[in-house]
PDB file of C-alpha atoms in Angstrom:
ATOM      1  CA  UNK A1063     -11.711 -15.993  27.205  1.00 71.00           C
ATOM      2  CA  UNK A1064      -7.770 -16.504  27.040  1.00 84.00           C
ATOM      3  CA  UNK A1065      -8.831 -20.449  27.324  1.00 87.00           C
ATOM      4  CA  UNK A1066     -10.844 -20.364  24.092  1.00 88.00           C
ATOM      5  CA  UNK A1067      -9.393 -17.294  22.132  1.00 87.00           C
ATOM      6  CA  UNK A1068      -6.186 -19.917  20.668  1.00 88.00           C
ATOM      7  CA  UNK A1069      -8.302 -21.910  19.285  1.00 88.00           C
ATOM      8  CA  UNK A1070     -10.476 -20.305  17.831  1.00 81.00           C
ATOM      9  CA  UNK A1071      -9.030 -17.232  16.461  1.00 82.00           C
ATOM     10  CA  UNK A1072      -5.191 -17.942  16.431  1.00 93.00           C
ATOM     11  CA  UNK A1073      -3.739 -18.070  13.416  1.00 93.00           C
ATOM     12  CA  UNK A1074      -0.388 -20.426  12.810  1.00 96.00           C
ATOM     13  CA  UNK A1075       1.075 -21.990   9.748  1.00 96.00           C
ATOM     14  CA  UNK A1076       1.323 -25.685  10.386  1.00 97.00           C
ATOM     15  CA  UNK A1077       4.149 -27.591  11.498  1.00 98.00           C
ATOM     16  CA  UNK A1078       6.439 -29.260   8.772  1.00 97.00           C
ATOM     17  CA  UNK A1079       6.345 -32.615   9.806  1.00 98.00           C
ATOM     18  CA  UNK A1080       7.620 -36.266   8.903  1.00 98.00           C
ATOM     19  CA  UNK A1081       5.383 -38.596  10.236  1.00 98.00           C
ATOM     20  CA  UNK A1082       7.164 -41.354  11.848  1.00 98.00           C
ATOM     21  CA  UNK A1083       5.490 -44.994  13.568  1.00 98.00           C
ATOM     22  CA  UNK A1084       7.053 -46.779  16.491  1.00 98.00           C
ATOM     23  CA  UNK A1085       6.068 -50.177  17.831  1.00 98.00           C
ATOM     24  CA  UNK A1086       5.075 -50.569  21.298  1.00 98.00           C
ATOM     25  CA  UNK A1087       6.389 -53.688  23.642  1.00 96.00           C
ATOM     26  CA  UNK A1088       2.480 -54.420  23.952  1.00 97.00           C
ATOM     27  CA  UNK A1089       2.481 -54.560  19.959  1.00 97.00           C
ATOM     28  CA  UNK A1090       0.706 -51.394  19.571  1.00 98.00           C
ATOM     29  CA  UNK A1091       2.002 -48.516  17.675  1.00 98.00           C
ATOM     30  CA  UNK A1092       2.766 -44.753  18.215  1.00 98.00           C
ATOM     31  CA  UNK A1093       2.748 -41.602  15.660  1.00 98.00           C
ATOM     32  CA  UNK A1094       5.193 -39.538  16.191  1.00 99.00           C
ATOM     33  CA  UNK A1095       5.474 -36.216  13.796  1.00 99.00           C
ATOM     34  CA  UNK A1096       9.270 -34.749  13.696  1.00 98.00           C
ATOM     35  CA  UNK A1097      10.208 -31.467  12.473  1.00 98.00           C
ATOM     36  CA  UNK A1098      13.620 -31.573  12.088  1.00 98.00           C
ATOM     37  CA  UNK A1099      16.355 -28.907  11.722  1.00 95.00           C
ATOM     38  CA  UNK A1100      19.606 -31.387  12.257  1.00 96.00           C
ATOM     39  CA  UNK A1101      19.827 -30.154  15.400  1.00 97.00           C
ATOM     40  CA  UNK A1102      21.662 -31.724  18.394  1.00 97.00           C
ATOM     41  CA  UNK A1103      19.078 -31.293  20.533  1.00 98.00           C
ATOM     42  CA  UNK A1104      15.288 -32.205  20.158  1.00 98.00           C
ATOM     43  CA  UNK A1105      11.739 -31.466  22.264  1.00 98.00           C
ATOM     44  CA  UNK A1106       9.004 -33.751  22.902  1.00 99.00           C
ATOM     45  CA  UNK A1107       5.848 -32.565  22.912  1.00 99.00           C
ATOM     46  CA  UNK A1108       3.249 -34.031  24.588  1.00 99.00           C
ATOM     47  CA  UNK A1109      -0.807 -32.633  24.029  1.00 98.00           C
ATOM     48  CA  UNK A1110      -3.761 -32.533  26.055  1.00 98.00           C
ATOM     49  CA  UNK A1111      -6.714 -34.483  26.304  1.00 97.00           C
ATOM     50  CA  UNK A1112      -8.238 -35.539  23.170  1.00 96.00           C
ATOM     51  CA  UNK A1113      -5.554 -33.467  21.369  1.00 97.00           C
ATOM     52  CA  UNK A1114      -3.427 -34.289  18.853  1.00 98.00           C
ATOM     53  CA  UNK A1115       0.002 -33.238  17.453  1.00 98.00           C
ATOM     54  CA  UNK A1116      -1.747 -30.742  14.600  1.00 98.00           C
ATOM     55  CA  UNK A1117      -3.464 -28.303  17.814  1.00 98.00           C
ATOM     56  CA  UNK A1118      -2.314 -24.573  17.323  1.00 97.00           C
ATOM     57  CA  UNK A1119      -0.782 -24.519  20.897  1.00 98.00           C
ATOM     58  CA  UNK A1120       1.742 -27.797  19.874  1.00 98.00           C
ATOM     59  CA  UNK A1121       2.341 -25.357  16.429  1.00 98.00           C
ATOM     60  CA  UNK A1122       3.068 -22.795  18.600  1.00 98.00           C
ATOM     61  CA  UNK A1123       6.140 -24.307  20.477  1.00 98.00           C
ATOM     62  CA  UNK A1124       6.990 -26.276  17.332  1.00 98.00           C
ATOM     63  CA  UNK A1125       8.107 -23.321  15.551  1.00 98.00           C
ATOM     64  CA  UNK A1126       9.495 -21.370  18.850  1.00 98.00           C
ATOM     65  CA  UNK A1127      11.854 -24.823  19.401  1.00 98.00           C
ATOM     66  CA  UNK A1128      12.871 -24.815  15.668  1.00 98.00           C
ATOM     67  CA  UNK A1129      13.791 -21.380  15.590  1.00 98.00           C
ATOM     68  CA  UNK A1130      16.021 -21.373  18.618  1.00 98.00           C
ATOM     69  CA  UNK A1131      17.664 -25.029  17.324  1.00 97.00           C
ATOM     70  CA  UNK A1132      15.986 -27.507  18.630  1.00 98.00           C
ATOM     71  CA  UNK A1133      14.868 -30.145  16.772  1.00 98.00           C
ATOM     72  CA  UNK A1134      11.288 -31.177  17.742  1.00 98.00           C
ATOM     73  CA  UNK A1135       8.797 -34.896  17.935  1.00 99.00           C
ATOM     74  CA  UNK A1136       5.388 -33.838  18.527  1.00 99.00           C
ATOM     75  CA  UNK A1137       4.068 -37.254  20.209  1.00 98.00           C
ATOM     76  CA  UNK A1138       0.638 -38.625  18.966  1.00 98.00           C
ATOM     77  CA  UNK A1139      -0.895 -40.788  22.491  1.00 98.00           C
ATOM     78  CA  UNK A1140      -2.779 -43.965  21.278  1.00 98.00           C
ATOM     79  CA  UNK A1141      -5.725 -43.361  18.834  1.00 96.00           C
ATOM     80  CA  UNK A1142      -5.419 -39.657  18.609  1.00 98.00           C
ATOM     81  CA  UNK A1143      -3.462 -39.620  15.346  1.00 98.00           C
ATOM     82  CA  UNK A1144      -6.037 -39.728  13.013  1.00 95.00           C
ATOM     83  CA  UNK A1145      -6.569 -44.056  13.196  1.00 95.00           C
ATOM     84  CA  UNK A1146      -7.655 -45.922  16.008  1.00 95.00           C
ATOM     85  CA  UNK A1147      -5.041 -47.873  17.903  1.00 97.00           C
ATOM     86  CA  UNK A1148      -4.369 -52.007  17.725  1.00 97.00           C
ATOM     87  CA  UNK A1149      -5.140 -52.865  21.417  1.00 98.00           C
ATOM     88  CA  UNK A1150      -8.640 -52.345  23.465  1.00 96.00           C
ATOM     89  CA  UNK A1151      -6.701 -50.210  25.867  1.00 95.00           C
ATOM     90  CA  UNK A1152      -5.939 -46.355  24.401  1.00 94.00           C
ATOM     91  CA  UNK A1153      -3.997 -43.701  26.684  1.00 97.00           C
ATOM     92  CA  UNK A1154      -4.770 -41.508  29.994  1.00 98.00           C
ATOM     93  CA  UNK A1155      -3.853 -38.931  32.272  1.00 98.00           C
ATOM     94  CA  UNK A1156      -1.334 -41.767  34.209  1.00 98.00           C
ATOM     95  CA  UNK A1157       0.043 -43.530  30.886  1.00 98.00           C
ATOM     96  CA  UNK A1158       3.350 -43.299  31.344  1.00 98.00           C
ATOM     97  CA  UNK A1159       4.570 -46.522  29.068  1.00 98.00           C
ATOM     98  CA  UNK A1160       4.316 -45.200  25.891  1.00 98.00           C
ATOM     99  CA  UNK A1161       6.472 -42.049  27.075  1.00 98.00           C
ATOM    100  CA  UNK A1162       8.802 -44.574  28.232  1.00 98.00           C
ATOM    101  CA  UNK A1163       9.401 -45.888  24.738  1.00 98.00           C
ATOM    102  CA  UNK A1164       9.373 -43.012  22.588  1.00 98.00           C
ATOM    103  CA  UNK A1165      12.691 -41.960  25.100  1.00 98.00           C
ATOM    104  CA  UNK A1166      14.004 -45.004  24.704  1.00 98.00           C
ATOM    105  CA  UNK A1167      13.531 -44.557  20.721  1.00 98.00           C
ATOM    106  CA  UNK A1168      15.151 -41.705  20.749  1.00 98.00           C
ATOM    107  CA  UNK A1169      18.251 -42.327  22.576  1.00 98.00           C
ATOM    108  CA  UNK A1170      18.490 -45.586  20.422  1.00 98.00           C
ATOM    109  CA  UNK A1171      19.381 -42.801  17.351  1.00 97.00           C
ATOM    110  CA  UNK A1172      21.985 -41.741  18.763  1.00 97.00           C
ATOM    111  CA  UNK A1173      21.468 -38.522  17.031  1.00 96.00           C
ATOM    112  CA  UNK A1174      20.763 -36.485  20.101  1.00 98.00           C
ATOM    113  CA  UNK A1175      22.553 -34.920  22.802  1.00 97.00           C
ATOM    114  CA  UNK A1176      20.293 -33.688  25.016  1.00 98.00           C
ATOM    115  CA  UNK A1177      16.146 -34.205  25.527  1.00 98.00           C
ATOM    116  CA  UNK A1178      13.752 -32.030  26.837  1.00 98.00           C
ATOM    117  CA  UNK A1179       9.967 -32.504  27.313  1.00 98.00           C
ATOM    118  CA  UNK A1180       6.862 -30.081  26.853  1.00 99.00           C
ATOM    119  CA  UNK A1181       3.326 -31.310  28.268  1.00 98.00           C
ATOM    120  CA  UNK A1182       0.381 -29.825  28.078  1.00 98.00           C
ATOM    121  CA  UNK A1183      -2.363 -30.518  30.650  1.00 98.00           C
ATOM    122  CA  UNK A1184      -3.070 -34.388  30.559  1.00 98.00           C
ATOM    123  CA  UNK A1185       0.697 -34.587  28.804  1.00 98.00           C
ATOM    124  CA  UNK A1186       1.803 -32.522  31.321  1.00 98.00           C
ATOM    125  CA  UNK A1187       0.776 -34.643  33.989  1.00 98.00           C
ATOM    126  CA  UNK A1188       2.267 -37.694  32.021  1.00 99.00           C
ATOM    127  CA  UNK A1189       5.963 -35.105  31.896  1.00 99.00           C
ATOM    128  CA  UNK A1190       5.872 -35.149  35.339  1.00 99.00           C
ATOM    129  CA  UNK A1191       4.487 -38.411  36.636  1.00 98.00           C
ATOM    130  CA  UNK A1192       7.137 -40.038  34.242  1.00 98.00           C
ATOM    131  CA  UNK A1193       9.929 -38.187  35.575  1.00 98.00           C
ATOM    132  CA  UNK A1194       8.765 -38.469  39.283  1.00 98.00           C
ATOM    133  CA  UNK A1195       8.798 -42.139  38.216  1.00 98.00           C
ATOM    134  CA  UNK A1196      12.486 -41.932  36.651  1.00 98.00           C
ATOM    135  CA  UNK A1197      13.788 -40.195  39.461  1.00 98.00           C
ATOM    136  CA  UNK A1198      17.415 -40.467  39.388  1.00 98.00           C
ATOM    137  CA  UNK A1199      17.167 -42.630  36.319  1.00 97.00           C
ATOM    138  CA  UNK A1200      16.202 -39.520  34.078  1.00 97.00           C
ATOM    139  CA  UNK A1201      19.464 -37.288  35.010  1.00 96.00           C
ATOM    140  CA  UNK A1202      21.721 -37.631  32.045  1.00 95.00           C
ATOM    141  CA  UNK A1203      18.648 -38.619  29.175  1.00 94.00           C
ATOM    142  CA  UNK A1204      16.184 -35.668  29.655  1.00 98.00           C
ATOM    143  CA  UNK A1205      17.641 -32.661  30.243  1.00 98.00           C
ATOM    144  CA  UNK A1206      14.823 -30.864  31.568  1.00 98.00           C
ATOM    145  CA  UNK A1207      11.166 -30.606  31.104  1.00 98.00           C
ATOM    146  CA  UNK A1208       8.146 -28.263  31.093  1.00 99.00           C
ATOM    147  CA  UNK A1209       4.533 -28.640  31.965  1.00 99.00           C
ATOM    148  CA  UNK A1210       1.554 -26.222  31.232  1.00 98.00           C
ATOM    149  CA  UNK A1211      -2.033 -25.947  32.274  1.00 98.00           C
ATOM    150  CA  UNK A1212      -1.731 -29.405  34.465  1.00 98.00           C
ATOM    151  CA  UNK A1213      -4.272 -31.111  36.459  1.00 98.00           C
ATOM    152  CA  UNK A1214      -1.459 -32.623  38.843  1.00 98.00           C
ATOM    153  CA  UNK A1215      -4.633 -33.466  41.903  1.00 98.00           C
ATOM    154  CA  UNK A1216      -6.879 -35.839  39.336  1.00 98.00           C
ATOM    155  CA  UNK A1217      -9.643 -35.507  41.462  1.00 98.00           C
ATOM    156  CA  UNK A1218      -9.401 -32.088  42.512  1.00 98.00           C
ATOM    157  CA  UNK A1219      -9.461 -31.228  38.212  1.00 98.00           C
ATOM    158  CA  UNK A1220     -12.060 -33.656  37.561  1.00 98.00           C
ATOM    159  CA  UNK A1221     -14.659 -31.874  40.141  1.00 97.00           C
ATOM    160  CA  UNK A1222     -13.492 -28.299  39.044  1.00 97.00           C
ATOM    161  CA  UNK A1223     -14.921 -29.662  35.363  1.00 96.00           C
ATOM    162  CA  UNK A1224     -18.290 -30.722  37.354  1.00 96.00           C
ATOM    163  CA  UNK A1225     -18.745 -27.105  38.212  1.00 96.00           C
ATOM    164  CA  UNK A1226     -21.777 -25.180  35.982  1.00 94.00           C
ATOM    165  CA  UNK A1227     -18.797 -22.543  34.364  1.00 93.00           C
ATOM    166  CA  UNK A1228     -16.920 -25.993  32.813  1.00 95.00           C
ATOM    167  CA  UNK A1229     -20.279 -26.986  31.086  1.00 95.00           C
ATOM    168  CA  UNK A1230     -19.550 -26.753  27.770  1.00 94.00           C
ATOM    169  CA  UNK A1231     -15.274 -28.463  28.146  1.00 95.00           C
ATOM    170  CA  UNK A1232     -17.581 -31.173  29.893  1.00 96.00           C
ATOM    171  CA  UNK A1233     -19.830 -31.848  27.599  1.00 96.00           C
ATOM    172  CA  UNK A1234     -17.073 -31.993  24.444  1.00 96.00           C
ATOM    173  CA  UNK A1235     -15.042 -33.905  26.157  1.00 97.00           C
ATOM    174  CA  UNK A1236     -17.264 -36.632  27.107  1.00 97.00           C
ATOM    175  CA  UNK A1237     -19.023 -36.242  23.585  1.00 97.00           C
ATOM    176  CA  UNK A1238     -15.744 -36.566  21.868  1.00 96.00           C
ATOM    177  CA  UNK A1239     -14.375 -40.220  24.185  1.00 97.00           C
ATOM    178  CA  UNK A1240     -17.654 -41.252  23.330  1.00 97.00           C
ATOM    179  CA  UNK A1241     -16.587 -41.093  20.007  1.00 96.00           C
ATOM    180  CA  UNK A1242     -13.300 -42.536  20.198  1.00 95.00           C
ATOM    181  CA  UNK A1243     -14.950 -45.567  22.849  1.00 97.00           C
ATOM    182  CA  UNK A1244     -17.331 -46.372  19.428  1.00 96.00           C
ATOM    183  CA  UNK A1245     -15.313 -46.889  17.436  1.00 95.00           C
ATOM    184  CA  UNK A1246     -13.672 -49.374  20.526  1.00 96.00           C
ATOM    185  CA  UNK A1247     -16.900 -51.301  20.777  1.00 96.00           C
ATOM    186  CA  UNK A1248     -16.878 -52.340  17.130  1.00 95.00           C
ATOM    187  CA  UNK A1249     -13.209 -52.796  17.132  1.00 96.00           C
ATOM    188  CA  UNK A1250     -13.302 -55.287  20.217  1.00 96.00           C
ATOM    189  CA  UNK A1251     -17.533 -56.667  20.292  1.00 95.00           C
ATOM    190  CA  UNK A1252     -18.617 -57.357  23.699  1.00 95.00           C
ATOM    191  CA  UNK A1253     -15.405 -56.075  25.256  1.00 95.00           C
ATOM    192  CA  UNK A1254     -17.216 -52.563  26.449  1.00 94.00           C
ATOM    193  CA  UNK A1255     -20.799 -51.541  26.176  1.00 94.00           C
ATOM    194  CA  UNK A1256     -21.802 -47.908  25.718  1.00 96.00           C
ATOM    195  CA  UNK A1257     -25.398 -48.779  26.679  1.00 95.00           C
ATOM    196  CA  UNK A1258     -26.291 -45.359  28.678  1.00 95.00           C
ATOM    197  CA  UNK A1259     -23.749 -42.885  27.744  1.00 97.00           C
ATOM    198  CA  UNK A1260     -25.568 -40.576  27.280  1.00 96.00           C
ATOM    199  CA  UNK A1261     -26.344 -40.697  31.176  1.00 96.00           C
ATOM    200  CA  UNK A1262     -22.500 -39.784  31.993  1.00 97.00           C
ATOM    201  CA  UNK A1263     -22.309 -36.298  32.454  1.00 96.00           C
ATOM    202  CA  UNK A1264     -18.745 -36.153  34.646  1.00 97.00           C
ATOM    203  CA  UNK A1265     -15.170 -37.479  34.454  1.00 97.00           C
ATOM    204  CA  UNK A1266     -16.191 -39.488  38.235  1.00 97.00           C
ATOM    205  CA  UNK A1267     -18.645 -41.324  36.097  1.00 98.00           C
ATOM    206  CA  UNK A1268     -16.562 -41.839  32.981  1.00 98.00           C
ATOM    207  CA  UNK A1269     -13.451 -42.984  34.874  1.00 98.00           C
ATOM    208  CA  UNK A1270     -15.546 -45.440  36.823  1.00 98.00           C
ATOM    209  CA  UNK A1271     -17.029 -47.104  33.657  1.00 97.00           C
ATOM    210  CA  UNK A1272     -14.585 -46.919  31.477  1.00 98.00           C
ATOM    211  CA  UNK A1273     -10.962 -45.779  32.060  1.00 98.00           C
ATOM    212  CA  UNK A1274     -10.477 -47.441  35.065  1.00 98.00           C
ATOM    213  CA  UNK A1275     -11.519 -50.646  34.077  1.00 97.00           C
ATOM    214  CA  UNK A1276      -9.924 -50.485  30.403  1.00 96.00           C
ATOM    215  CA  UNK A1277      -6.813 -49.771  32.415  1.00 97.00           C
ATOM    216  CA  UNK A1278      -6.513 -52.235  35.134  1.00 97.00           C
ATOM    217  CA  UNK A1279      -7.798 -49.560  37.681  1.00 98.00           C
ATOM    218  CA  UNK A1280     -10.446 -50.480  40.451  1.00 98.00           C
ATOM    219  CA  UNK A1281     -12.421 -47.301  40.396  1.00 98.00           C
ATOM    220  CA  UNK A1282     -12.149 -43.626  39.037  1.00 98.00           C
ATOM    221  CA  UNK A1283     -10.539 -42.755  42.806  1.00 98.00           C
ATOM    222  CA  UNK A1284      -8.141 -45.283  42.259  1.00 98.00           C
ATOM    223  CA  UNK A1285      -7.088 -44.003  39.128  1.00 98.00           C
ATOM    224  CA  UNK A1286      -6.695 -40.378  40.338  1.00 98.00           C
ATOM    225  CA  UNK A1287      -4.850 -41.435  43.485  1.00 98.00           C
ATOM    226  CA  UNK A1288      -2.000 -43.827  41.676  1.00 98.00           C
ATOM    227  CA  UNK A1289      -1.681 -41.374  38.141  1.00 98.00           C
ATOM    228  CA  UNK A1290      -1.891 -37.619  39.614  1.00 98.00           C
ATOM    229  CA  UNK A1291       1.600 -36.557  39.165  1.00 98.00           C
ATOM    230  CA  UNK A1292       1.908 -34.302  42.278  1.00 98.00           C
ATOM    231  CA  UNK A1293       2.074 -37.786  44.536  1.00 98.00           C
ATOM    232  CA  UNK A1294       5.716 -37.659  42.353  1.00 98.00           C
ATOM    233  CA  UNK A1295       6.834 -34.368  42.407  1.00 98.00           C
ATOM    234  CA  UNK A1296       9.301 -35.156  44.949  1.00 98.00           C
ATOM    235  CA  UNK A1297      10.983 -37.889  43.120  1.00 98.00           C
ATOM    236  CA  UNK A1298      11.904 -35.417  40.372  1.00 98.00           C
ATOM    237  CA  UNK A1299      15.477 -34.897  39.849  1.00 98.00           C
ATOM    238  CA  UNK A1300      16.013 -32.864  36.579  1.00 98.00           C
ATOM    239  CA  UNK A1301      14.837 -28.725  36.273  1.00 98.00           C
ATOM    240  CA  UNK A1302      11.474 -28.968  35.776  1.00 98.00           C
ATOM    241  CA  UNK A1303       8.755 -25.692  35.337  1.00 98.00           C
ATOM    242  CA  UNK A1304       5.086 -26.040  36.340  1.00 98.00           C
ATOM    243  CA  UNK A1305       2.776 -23.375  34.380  1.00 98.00           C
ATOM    244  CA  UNK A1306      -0.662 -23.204  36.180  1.00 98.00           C
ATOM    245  CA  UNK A1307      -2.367 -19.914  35.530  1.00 98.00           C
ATOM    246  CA  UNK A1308      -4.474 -18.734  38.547  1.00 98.00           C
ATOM    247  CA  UNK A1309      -7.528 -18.396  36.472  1.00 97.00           C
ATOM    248  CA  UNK A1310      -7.286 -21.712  34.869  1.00 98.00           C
ATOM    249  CA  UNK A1311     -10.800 -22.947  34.946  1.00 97.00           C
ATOM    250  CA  UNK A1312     -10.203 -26.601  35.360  1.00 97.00           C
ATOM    251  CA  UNK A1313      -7.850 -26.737  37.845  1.00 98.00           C
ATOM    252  CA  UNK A1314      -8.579 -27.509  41.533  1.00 97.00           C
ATOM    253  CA  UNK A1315      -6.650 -25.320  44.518  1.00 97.00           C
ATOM    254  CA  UNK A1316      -4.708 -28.463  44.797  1.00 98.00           C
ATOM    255  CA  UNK A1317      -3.505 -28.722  41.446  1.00 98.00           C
ATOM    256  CA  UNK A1318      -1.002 -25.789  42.647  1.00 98.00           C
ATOM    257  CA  UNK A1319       1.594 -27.299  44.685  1.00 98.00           C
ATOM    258  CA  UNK A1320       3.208 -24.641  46.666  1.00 98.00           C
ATOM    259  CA  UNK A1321       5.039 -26.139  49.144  1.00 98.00           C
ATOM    260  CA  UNK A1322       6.110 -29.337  47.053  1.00 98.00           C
ATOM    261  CA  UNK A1323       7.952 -26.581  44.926  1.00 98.00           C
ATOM    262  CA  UNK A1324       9.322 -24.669  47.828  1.00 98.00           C
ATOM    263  CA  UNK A1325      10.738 -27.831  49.293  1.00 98.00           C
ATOM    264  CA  UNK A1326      12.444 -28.793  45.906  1.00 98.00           C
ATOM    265  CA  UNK A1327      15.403 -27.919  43.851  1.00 97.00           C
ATOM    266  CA  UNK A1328      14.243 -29.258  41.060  1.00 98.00           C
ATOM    267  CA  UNK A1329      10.489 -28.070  40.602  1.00 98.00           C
ATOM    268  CA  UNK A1330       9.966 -24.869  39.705  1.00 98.00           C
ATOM    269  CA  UNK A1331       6.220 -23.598  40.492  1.00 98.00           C
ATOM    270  CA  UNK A1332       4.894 -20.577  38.008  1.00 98.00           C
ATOM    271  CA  UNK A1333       1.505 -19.380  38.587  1.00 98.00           C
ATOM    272  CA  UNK A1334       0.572 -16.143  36.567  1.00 98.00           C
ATOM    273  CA  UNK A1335      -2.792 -14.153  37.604  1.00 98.00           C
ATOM    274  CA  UNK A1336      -4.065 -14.532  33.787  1.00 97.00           C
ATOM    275  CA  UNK A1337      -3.398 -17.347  31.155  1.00 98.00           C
ATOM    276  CA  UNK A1338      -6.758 -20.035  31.155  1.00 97.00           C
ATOM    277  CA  UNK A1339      -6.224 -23.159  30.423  1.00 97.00           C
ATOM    278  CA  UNK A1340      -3.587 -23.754  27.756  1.00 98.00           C
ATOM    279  CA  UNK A1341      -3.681 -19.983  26.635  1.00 97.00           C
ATOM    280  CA  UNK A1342      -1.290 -17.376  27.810  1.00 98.00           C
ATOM    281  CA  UNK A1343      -2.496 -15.397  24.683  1.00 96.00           C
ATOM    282  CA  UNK A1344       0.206 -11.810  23.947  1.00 93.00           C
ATOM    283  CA  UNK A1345      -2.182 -10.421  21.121  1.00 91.00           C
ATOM    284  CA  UNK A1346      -0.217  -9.244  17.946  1.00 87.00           C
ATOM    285  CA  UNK A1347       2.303 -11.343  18.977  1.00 90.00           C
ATOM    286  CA  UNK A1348       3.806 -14.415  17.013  1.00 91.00           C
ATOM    287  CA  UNK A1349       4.522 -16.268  20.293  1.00 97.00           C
ATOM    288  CA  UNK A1350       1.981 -16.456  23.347  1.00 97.00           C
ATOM    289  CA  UNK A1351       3.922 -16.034  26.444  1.00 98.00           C
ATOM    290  CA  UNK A1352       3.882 -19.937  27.466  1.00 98.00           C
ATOM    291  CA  UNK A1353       6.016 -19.913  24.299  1.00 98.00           C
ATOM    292  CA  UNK A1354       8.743 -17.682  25.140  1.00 98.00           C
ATOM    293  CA  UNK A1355       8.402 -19.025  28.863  1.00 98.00           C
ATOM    294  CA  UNK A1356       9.253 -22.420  28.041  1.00 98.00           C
ATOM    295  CA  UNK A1357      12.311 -21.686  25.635  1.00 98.00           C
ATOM    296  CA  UNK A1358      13.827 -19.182  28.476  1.00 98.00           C
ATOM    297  CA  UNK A1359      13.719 -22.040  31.193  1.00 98.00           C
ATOM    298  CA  UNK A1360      15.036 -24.602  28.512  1.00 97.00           C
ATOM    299  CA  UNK A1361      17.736 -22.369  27.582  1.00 96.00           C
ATOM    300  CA  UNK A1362      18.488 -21.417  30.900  1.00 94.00           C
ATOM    301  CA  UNK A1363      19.176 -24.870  32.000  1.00 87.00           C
TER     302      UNK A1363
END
């Protein structure tokens, strides 16, 4: 319920954004969408899977940020802002690159004083496998960082979405990569073939055939094992906060790392009883409680 209710049956003005298009070192391109208050200090938002910078949950902390005075740069991942990108190659749960340069684009302003992050689920998982990967490197640049709803055990997610209750978040999500892989084929003939989609029914068999090949992977194991970003938790060295509610229905008992966060000063483990996945819903409030969460721990570092 709290995982479906947002979208749905939320209701949230849109974001007033300026629409802004970076090139990649790979001569790609990003979107990124900025609502900007001339503020010293601006959020990047990262969404999930097949998501895009106009979902009601990156609205949501859009207009929390903007409110408190933060500026905000909702980040579009390649292909999901509304035109397919350049190269044959598109984004996934590991993709840490493009992250990489819209930091780098941001500092190059000079405008801003301090950078925090905001990732839901598969951004989430890019937050933290990016700063894991910056490790000392990020102190300074990114001030801090939150991540909500995140599958940080790939394979322990990916086989809580086999189960019979994840059906339906299957089924659309496979239905809607088959869309985006399409639109691939014709962009780059005989590159991929999407003879016998319709027999993948699980992210195992998706990874194997596609993202793991598309992205220099040997297999969907390999994948999981080098991008889940608990095998970097440890390597963080900036306040982060992990949001996993315990009734999350895609995420795995080992997408809750305990003892990583107990061992660290830096992670910050949050696991309410109630929230789904990407929900947190306060009815007949303006802001869900993920909302007010992540301002409070931004603010409080």
């Amino acid at each position: 319920m709290l995982t479906i209710y947002p979208s749905l049956f939320r209701s949230i003005k849109p974001a007033d954004y300026r629409r802004e298009r970076i090139v990649t070192p790979d001569n790609d391109f990003l979107d990124l969408d900025f609502s900007e208050r001339g503020n010293k200090s601006i959020v990047v938002i990262l969404h999930g899977l097949e998501g895009n910078s106009t979902r009601k949950y990156v609205f949501g902390m859009v207009h929390i940020f903007n409110g408190a005075g933060f500026d905000t740069v909702s980040m579009n991942f390649r292909g999901c802002s509304g035109e397919p990108n350049r190269n044959l190659r598109f984004y996934h749960s590991g993709e840490t690159d493009d992250l990489r340069a819209v930091i780098t684009y941001l500092v190059s302003l000079k405008k801003y004083t301090a950078i925090h992050l905001v990732g839901f689920s598969l951004g989430g998982n890019v937050t933290l496998k990016y700063l894991g990967e910056q490790g000392a490197d990020a102190v300074g640049v990114i001030k801090s960082a939150v991540a909500i709803s995140v599958p940080c055990d790939l394979k322990s997610g990916s086989a809580e979405l086999e189960k019979r209750h994840n059906i339906i978040y299957m089924q659309r999500f496979i239905r809607d990569l088959g869309h985006k892989l399409r639109l691939k084929e014709q962009q780059f003939p005989g590159s991929i073939s999407l003879d016998h989609y319709g027999e993948v029914k699980s992210f195992r068999q998706f990874d194997d055939r596609y993202t793991a090949p598309m992205h220099g992977f040997k297999d969907a194991l390999t994948y999981w094992e080098q991008c889940s970003s608990r095998f970097y938790l440890h390597n963080i060295r900036i306040p982060v906060l992990v949001i996993n509610a315990q009734d999350d229905p895609f995420l795995g008992k080992e997408c809750y790392p305990y003892e990583i966060a107990a061992d660290s000063q830096y992670v910050y483990l949050e696991t309410p009883h109630q929230g789904g996945h990407v929900g947190f819903v306060r009815f007949g409030k303006d802001f869900y409680w993920s909302e007010k969460r992540a301002l409070a721990f931004l603010q409080e570092v």
